[in-house]
Coordinates of C-alpha atoms and ligand atoms in Angstrom, one line a residue:
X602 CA -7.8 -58.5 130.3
X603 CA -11.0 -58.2 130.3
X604 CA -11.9 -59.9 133.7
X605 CA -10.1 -57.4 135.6
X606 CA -12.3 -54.6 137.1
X607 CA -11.3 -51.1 135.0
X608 CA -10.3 -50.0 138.1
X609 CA -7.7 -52.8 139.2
X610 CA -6.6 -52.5 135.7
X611 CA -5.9 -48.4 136.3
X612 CA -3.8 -49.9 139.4
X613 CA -1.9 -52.1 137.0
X614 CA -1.1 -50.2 134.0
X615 CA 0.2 -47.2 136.7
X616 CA 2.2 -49.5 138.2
X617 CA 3.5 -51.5 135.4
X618 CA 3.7 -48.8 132.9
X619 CA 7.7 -47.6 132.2
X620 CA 6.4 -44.3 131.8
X621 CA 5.5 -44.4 134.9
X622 CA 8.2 -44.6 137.0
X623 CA 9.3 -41.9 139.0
X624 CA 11.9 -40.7 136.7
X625 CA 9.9 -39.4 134.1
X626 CA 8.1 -36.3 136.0
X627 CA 4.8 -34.8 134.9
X628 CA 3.8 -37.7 132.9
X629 CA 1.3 -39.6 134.0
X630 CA -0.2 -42.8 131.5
X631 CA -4.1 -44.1 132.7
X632 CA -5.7 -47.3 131.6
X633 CA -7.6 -46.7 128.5
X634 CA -11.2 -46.3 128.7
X635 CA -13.6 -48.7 127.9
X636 CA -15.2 -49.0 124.8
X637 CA -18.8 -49.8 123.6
X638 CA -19.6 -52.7 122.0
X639 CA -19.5 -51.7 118.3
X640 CA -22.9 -53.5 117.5
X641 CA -25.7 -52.2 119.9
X642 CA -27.4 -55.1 121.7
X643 CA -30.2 -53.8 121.1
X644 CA -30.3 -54.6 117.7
X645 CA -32.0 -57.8 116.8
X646 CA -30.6 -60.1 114.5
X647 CA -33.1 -60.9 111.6
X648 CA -34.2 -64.0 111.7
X649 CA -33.8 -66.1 108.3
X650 CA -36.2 -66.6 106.1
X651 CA -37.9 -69.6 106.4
X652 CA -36.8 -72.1 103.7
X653 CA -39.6 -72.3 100.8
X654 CA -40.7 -75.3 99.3
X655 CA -40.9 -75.5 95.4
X656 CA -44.8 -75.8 96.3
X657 CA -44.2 -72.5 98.2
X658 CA -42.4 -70.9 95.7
X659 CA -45.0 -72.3 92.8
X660 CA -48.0 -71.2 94.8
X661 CA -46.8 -67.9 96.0
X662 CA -45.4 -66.6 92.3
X663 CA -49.1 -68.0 91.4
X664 CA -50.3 -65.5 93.6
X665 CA -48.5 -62.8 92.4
X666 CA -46.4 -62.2 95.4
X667 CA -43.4 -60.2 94.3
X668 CA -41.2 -60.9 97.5
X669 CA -41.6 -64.7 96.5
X670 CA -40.8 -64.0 92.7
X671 CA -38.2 -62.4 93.9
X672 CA -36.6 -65.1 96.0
X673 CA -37.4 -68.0 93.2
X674 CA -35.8 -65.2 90.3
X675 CA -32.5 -65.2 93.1
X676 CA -32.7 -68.4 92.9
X677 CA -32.7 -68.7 89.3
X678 CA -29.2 -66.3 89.1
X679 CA -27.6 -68.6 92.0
X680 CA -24.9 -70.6 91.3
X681 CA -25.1 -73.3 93.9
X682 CA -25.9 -76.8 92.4
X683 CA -28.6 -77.2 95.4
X684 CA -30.8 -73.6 94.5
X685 CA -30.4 -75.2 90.6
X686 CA -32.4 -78.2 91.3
X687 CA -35.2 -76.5 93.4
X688 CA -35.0 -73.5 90.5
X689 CA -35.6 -76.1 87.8
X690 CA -38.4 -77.7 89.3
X691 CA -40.4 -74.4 90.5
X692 CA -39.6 -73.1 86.3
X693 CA -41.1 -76.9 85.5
X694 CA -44.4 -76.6 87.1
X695 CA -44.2 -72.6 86.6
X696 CA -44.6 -73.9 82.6
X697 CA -47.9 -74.2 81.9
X698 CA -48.6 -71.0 83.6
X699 CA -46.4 -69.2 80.6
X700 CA -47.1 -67.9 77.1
X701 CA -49.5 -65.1 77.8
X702 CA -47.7 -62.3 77.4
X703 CA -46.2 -59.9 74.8
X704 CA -42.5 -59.9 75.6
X705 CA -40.6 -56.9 74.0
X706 CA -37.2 -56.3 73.8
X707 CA -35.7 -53.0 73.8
X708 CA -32.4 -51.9 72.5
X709 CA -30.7 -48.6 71.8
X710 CA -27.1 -47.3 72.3
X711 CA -26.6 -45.7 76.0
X712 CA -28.2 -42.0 76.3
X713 CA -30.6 -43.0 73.3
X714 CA -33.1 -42.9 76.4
X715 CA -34.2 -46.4 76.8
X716 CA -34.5 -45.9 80.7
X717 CA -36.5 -43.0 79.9
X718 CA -38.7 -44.8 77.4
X719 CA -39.5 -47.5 79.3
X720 CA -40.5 -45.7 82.0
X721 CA -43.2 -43.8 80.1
X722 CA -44.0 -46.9 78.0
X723 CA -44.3 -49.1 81.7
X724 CA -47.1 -46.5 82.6
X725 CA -48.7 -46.4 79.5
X726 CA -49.0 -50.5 79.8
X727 CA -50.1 -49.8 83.3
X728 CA -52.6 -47.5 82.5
X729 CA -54.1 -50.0 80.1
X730 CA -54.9 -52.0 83.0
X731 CA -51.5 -54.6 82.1
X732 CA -49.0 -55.9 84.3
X733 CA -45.3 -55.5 83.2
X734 CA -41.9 -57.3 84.0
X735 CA -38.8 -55.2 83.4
X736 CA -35.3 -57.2 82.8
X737 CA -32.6 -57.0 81.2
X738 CA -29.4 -58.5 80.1
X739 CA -26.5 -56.4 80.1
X740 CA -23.1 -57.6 78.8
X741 CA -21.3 -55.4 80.6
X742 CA -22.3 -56.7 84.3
X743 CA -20.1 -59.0 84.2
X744 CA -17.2 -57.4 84.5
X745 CA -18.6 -54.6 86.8
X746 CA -20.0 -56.9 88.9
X747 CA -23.5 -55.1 88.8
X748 CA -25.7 -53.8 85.9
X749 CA -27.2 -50.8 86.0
X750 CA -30.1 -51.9 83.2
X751 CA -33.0 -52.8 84.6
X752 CA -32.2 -50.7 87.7
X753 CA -35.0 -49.3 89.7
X754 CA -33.4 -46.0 90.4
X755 CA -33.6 -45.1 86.3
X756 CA -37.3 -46.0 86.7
X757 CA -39.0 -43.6 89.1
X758 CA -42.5 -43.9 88.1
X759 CA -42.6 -47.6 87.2
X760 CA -40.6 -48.9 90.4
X761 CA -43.5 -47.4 92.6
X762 CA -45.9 -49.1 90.9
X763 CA -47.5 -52.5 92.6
X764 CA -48.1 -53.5 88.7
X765 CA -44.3 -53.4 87.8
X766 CA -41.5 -55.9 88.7
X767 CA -38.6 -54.1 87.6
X768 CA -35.0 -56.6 87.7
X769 CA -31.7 -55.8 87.0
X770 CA -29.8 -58.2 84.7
X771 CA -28.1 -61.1 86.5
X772 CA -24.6 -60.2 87.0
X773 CA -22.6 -63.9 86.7
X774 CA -21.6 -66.0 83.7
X775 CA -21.2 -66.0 80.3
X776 CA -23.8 -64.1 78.0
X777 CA -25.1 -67.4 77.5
X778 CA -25.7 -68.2 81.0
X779 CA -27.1 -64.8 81.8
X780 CA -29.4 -65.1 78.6
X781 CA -30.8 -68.5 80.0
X782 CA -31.2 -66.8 83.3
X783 CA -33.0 -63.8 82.2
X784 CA -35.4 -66.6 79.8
X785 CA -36.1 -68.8 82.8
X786 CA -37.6 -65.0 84.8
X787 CA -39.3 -64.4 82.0
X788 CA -41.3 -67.8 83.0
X789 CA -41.3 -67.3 86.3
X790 CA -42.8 -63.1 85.5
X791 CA -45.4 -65.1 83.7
X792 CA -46.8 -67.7 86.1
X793 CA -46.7 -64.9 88.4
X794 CA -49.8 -63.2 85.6
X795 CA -47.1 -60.3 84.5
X796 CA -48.9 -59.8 80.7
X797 CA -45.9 -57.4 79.6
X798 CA -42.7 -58.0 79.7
X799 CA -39.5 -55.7 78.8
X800 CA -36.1 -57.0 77.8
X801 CA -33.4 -54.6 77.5
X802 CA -30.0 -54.7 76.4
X803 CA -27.4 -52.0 75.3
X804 CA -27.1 -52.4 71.5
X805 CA -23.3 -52.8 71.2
X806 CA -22.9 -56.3 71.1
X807 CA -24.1 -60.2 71.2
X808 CA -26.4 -59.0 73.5
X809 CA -28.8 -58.0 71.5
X810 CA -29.0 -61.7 69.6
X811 CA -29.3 -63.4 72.9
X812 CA -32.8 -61.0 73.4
X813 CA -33.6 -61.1 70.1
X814 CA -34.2 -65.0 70.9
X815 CA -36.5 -64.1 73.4
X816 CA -38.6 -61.6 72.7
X817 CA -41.6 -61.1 70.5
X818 CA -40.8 -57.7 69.6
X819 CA -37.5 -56.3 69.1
X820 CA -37.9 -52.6 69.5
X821 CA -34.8 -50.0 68.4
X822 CA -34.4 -46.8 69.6
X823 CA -32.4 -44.7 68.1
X824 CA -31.7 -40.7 68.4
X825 CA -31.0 -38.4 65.5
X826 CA -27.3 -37.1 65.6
X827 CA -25.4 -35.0 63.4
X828 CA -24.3 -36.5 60.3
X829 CA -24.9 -39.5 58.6
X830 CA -27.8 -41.2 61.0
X831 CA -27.1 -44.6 59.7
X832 CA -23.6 -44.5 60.5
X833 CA -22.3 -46.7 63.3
X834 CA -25.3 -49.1 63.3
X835 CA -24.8 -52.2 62.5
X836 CA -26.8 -54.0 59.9
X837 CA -27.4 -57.0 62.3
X838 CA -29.2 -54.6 64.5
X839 CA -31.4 -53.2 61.8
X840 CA -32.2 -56.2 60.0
X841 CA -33.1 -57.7 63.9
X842 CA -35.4 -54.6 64.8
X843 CA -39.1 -55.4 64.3
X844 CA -39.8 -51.2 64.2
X845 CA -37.5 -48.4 64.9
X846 CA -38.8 -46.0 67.1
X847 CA -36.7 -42.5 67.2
X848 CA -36.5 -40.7 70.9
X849 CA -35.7 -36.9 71.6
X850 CA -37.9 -35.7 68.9
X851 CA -38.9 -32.6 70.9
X852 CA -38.0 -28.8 71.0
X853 CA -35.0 -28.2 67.8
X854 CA -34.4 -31.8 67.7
X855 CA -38.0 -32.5 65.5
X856 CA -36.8 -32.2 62.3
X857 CA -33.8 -33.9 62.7
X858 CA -35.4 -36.6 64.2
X859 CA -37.9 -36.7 61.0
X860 CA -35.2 -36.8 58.8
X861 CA -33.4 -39.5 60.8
X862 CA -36.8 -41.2 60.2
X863 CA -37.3 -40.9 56.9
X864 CA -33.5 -41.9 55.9
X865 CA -34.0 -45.2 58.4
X866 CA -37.4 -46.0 56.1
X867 CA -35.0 -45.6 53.1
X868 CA -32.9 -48.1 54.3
X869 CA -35.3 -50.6 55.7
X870 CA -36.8 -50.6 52.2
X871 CA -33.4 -52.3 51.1
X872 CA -33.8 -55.0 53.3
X873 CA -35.9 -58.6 52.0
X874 CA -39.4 -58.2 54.2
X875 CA -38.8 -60.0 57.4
X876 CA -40.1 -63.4 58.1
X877 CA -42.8 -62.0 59.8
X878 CA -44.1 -60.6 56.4
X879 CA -44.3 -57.2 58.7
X880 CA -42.3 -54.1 57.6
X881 CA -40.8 -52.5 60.3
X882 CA -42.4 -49.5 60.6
X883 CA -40.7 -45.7 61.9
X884 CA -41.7 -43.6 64.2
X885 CA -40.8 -40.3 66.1
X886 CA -41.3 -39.6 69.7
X887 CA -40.4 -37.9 73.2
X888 CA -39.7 -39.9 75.9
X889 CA -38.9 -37.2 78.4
X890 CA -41.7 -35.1 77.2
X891 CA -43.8 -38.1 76.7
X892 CA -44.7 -37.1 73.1
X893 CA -46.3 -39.6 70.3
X894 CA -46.2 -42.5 72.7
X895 CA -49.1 -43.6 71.6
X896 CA -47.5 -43.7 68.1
X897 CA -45.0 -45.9 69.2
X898 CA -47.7 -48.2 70.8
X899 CA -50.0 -48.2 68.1
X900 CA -47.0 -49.4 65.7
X901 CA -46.1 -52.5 68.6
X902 CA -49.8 -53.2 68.2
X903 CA -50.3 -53.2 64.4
X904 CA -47.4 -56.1 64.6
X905 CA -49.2 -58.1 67.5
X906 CA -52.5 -58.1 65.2
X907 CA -50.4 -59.2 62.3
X908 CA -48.2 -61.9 63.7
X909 CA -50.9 -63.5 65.4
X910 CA -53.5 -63.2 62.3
X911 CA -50.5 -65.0 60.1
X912 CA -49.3 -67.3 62.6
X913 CA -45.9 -66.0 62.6
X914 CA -46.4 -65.2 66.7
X915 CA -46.9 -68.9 67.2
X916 CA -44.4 -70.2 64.8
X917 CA -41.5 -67.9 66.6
X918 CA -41.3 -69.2 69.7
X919 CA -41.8 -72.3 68.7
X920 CA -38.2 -71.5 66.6
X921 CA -37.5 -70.0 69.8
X922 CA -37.9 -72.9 72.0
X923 CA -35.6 -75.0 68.9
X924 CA -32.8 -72.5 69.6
X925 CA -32.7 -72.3 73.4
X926 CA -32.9 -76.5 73.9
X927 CA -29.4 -76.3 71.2
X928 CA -28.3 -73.3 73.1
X929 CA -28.9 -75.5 76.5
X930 CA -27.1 -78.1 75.3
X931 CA -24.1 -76.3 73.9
X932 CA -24.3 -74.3 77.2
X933 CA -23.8 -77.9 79.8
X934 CA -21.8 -80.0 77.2
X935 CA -19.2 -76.5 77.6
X936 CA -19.4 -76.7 80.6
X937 CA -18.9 -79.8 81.8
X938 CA -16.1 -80.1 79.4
X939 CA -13.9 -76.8 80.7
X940 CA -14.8 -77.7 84.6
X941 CA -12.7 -81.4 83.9
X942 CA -9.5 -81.2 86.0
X943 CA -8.1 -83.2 83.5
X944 CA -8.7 -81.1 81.1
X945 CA -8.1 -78.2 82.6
X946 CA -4.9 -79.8 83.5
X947 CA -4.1 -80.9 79.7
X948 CA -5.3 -77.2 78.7
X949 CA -3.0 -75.9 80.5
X950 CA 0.1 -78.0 78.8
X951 CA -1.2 -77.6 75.2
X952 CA -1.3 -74.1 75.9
X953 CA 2.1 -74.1 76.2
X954 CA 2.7 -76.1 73.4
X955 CA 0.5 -74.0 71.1
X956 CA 1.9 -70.9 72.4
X957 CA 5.9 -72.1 71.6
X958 CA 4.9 -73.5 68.0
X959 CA 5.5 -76.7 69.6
X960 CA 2.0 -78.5 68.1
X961 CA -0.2 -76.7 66.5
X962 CA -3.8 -75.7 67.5
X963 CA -5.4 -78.2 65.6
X964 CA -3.9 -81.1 66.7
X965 CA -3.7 -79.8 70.6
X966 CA -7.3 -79.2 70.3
X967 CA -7.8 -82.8 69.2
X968 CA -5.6 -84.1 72.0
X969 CA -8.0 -82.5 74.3
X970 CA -11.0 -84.0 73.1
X971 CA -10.1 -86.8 72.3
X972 CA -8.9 -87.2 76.4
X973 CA -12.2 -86.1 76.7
X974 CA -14.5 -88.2 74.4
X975 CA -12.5 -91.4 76.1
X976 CA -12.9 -90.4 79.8
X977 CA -16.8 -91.1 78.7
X978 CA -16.1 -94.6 76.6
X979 CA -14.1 -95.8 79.8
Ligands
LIG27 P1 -30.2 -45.0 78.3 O1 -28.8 -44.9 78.6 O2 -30.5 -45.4 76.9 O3 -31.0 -45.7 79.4 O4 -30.7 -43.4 78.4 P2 -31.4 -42.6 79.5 O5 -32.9 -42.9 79.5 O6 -30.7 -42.7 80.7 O7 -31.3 -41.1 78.8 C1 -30.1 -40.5 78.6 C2 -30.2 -39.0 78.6 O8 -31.1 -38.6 77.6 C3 -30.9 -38.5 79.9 O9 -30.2 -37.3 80.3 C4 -32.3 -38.2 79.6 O10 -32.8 -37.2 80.4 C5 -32.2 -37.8 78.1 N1 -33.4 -38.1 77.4 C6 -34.1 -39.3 77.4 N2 -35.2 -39.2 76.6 C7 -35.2 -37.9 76.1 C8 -36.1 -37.2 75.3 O11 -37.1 -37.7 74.8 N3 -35.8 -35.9 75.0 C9 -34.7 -35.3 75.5 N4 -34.5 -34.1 75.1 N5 -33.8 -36.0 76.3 C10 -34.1 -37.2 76.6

């Protein structure tokens, strides 16, 4: 159609058209009018990026360029097999550029203001002349599809800042997989001279043991509520924190907040000291009115100095790098094991079996492994 001429096409349609026969009075059906394209050809289309070498990508995160970090940190969350092997080898020789940093995770229940915090606690790291990476891990991503932690949008003041890379958490995988992500950025953040770097997590699930394994710090902050302050947090979560710091106390809220202070010392004194021979300290603050954060500083501080003077900073990540090489392995060999066709074949039958009381879970579990430990002795 589109070779006729509109106007031989007018001809056409009033010749051809039913309506348009001579019965039907008063009625008279025209061709159609053309239409635009829908996409202007004026409109360029963007050329691709050029493809980066690992050399490219090593040199440029070197150099501190954030668009580059940005492409090797995609990289990192991709799952094709090909951006993998270049991902591994840019985090390889990224390595030796890593360690320098104080890397602080950051938990709290959603509205307890972490977004807030870290906002105000990002500047006053800036305005110390530091350079902070903000990511996250956020269990809930991957079920939404996107996470809202780490988003740029809660951060007004840090994400204009040329100091701050702020990253939401990777969106794909299991919270293992995300957790190894968000560890292999923090190298890449560190290469790239970031000095500071934030992890935070929502502090309602696993999440907060998969950051706890990668942080230096593990910051809690909590608000004062009505009732029972202790009520509802778990004692994994308290015994993980490395200092509590409590958010809203401004306007009525103070002395709630001091009590909700004094009642989490109580209960920190019932716990065996830490590891780190540090006892988590309290303190009170305002993150929207930006009120005693210095406090909360100076209490992150007092545990740098004392870490590093014992040699408990050292000795954690080496326990650190212990946990993530088992929690590597037990990542691939589960994956390798559930992405079988066979097994997901036999998985499927046992299932069945196991669902219909036909074998029980022990011995179809067996079957399976055993399939799989002789597909490997073959
Ligand atoms: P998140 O879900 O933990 O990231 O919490 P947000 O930072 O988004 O804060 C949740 C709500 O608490 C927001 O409406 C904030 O404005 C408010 N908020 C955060 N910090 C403070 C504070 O220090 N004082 C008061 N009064 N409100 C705060």
């Amino acid at each position: 159609m589109e070779n006729h001429h509109p106007q031989d096409m007018d001809e056409l349609i009033r010749m051809h058209h039913p309506e348009n026969d001579e019965q039907y009075t008063g009625l008279q059906v025209n061709a159609g009018i053309e239409q635009p394209p829908m996409v202007s050809p004026y409109l360029k289309r963007r050329k691709r990026r050029p493809k980066l070498t690992v050399n490219d990508y090593v040199e440029g995160i070197r150099k501190g360029n954030t668009a580059v970090l940005g492409q090797a940190v995609t990289l990192v969350e991709s799952m094709v097999p090909e951006h993998q092997v270049v991902a591994q080898e840019v985090i390889e020789k990224c390595l030796p550029f890593t360690g320098h940093s104080r890397r602080i995770g950051i938990t709290g229940v959603p509205g307890a203001g972490k977004s807030t915090s870290i906002d105000v606690f990002g500047m006053h790291v800036l305005n110390g002349g530091g350079r902070l990476a903000v990511l996250a891990i956020d269990p809930s991503s991957e079920r939404s599809k996107g996470s809202i932690l780490g988003d740029k949008t809660r951060m007004e003041k840090l994400s204009i800042q040329p100091n701050a890379f702020i990253r939401p958490s990777p969106s794909a995988g299991s919270l293992g997989g995300v957790a190894r992500k968000t560890r292999e950025t923090i190298v890449l953040c560190e290469a790239a001279g970031y000095d500071n770097i934030f992890v935070e997590t929502v502090g309602v699930g696993q999440s907060e043991i998969a950051v706890h394994s990668m942080v230096d710090y593990f910051l809690l902050i909590q608000i004062a509520g009505a009732g029972d302050e202790l009520q509802g947090i778990k004692r994994g979560i308290m015994e993980m924190a490395d200092g509590i710091a409590i958010n809203k106390a401004d306007g009525d809220n103070v002395d709630r907040a001091n009590l909700a202070a004094a009642q989490f010392r109580n209960a920190l004194h019932l716990f065996p000291l830490p590891p780190s021979g540090f006892l988590p300290e309290v303190v009170t603050y305002s993150g929207y009115y930006e009120l005693g954060i210095d406090k909360v500083w100076d209490m992150i501080d007092r545990y740098f100095e004392h870490v590093q003077a014992n040699g408990y900073f050292e000795e954690k990540r080496r326990q650190q790098e212990k946990y993530w090489m088992y929690e590597t392995i037990n990542e691939q060999l589960k994956a390798r094991f559930y992405s079988n066709a066979e097994v997901q074949r036999l998985l499927e039958v046992k299932q069945q079996m196991v669902l219909h009381s036909q074998q029980s879970s022990f011995v179809a579990a067996t079957d399976v492994l055993n399939y799989y430990y002789d597909t490997f002795n073959k």
